[in-house]
């Protein structure tokens, strides 16, 4: 059953904080899951949240820290001494600790690291800090179970017991050679059914997926999904086993990647959230609006070219937003399909076939829409027949061109190693607006001859 | 290391198929992962793919079937007899088998089920077919390990060995009472360190997250992510343990949900893929384009209201696409943030605060953009000062209104239980286009008095 925050609970907590009733606070919160407590702290004001944080013991608060919204975490950390932060980090898994350290200022970072009590743990954390956060190295844990290929089953089981103590989920036992190079994996079942003097060399499975430290995180996600893996080992340039990535790390990668693509499609960069500051939102949104505005300048210029039509055929101008909107919408549809196909690796067949398909699709949609438009312009909007014909021809042409642009641009960006998701949203709508208007008036000019 | 399909490999396979060299085909493919073989089959033509499928044994082909693109799977299944399909399904886990059966025609479904060899397995599959595919029941497996609270540790270990045989990943051992009601879970560690005559009742953990069969799949995903669970038990209305959901099932749910939101934002319903038929694409895309077209009719009508301005201030009409585009872009940005906030459950604070924030943000963005527009209109586009003032005032007003509409509509839809993602994309751009144009010309009319 899931926990829901009630107003009553929040009021009760606020009351207890006001009365400095630490004992009752502990009783109330100690039984709760850390993710629930984090949710509660996010609802309280900053001083109250900090108060509760200091009441609870570090085993619990370390986990809570990971679940807090960025702002609150930053705030709380700023009220802790380097030693107190180090105490929290000592409780965490290496990659979670490294993620939190990475958010600290340069000076504080060094101080916190020097205060870490567990030397092995500290070494692992420092090691992880070296990797780019978007790579396998950046998301891997140091916690894993490994055994030497030259050991026998008995040594192996003993060593495993020691190593497994700090690991919540074992998943796999990795086999390495004397140089720590990854050789394969052991199945727990085989291990338990083999005589204890058998050398590991005789029982381990040589076939094993692994990724390099510098493999991109989205690539790791793709591999783990494709092969349905719950964990994958990470090796360095020399093939040495340096870490492990589990499926729950990948869930975050998939979620982040999807959120980012969604935002890009909406003209938002930088991964902002609803509760981020106005300044951060402006930074993420304004560039795309400026781009759209500059595109707007061009559309004004283009329309200016056809000023001559205004006297005789002024109502042509009434249709510009309609044509521009249709071009924009069609372009976004086409590009979204391509961006998603690229992301999910489901695009097959040649570029030519793809373009032929888009054109056929656009022709079909265009004919249906043009019929509606023709009837609508005649019966609802009362325009002359010739204008009706012009907007219909323009609509079909615009839809075809817009879908080609929408298909082609993300493919082109991808070819040059640029994120194709950049092509969706404002970029496609703006360029299609301009093209759409240009095509529309050119056709009108050809037919009416102004 | 990941597998990459080479042209050479495809040619080799095609050659072997032509020569009917089944033995060599088996040698070549037997060592490959089923996900890789599925990828290869997707690249071959249909007859070749079917040929290979029939060469391999059903243990392998069953897994391949799951990984194929929908079209190819449908095609291959149509060439198999009910008995052959049943043989494939006997190899699969219950929920994978149920997913495939669900795709079959009504008649074939019954025939295939009657051909299933393993009666228990068949019962489980039929049971799963009852549930809606978007619920916990629809994504759960029947495979799990459960023990009775009244057993002792020894019985328990014996039973577990039998049950675990068919399960690739144990994750958790669930404890039930005599009525099969879920009571808690057992940790493997406790089980192994407890004397064998201890009753389970003394050692099991009573605290346990579970979901109901009719809980929505996205809700299950949220709970598992929040509490960082690798598996969660599913109970029926009476609290009886009926299945289990593992994190890899959830990865698919998250991915599908994200893809769907992304497509809705781009004006595509029904979850199509690049390689689906033109007809399916039309069905998914056309409704949104018709909506946009009808919105376009309204914008034509609105512009017609201001026909009087055409003689004296014709260049006002040159700016309509610019204003409409800005309104659309701002609206999409605002709504995307809200849709994502709702999906990720990160919206906090009151509606009023949110609207105040959006207005401040829009005012900031609007002032910057208006400055650029004013300078641009003066130096680049050469319009009169008064027109420059009008479009700048209009731009700021339009941006504020558009962002309010973009914020408000998804929140409203969500309140009425409608997917807020429907509000993004064409719906928001179209309504904001119309509002934008109306505001723009109303301001112009007020100032210029035409």
XYZ file of N, CA and C in Angstrom, chain B residues 30 34 37 53 55-66 84 87-93:
72
model
N 22.588 -20.799 -33.547
C 22.320 -21.355 -32.224
C 23.056 -20.660 -31.089
N 18.656 -14.573 -28.500
C 17.385 -14.494 -29.235
C 17.035 -13.068 -29.671
N 18.823 -12.550 -32.931
C 18.189 -13.276 -34.040
C 16.925 -12.536 -34.483
N 12.829 -19.342 -38.909
C 12.017 -19.593 -37.729
C 11.690 -21.082 -37.605
N 13.424 -23.554 -38.841
C 14.633 -24.359 -38.659
C 15.018 -24.466 -37.175
N 14.830 -23.365 -36.456
C 15.264 -23.348 -35.046
C 14.278 -24.093 -34.152
N 14.744 -24.536 -32.978
C 13.813 -25.264 -32.101
C 12.997 -24.316 -31.224
N 11.874 -24.836 -30.732
C 10.859 -23.949 -30.154
C 11.323 -23.238 -28.881
N 12.295 -23.798 -28.191
C 12.796 -23.109 -27.005
C 13.354 -21.737 -27.393
N 14.063 -21.732 -28.521
C 14.662 -20.494 -29.018
C 13.616 -19.610 -29.704
N 12.788 -20.221 -30.557
C 11.867 -19.400 -31.344
C 10.825 -18.715 -30.460
N 10.462 -19.359 -29.363
C 9.481 -18.747 -28.467
C 10.003 -17.393 -27.986
N 11.270 -17.373 -27.575
C 11.865 -16.120 -27.099
C 12.003 -15.107 -28.238
N 12.336 -15.614 -29.425
C 12.479 -14.724 -30.580
C 11.153 -14.042 -30.893
N 10.092 -14.842 -30.845
C 8.748 -14.346 -31.134
C 8.432 -13.073 -30.348
N 8.844 -13.060 -29.087
C 8.572 -11.924 -28.215
C 9.263 -10.653 -28.673
N 1.285 -25.725 -33.279
C 2.641 -25.154 -33.311
C 2.735 -23.892 -32.442
N 2.932 -24.872 -28.890
C 4.269 -25.346 -28.519
C 5.195 -24.195 -28.160
N 5.083 -23.118 -28.947
C 5.884 -21.932 -28.642
C 5.502 -21.389 -27.266
N 4.202 -21.284 -27.036
C 3.721 -20.656 -25.805
C 4.074 -21.468 -24.565
N 4.145 -22.803 -24.728
C 4.516 -23.644 -23.589
C 5.906 -23.299 -23.063
N 6.731 -22.706 -23.934
C 8.099 -22.365 -23.535
C 8.189 -21.027 -22.815
N 7.138 -20.237 -22.906
C 7.226 -18.856 -22.409
C 6.696 -18.693 -20.996
N 7.085 -17.581 -20.373
C 6.490 -17.234 -19.086
C 5.029 -16.865 -19.316
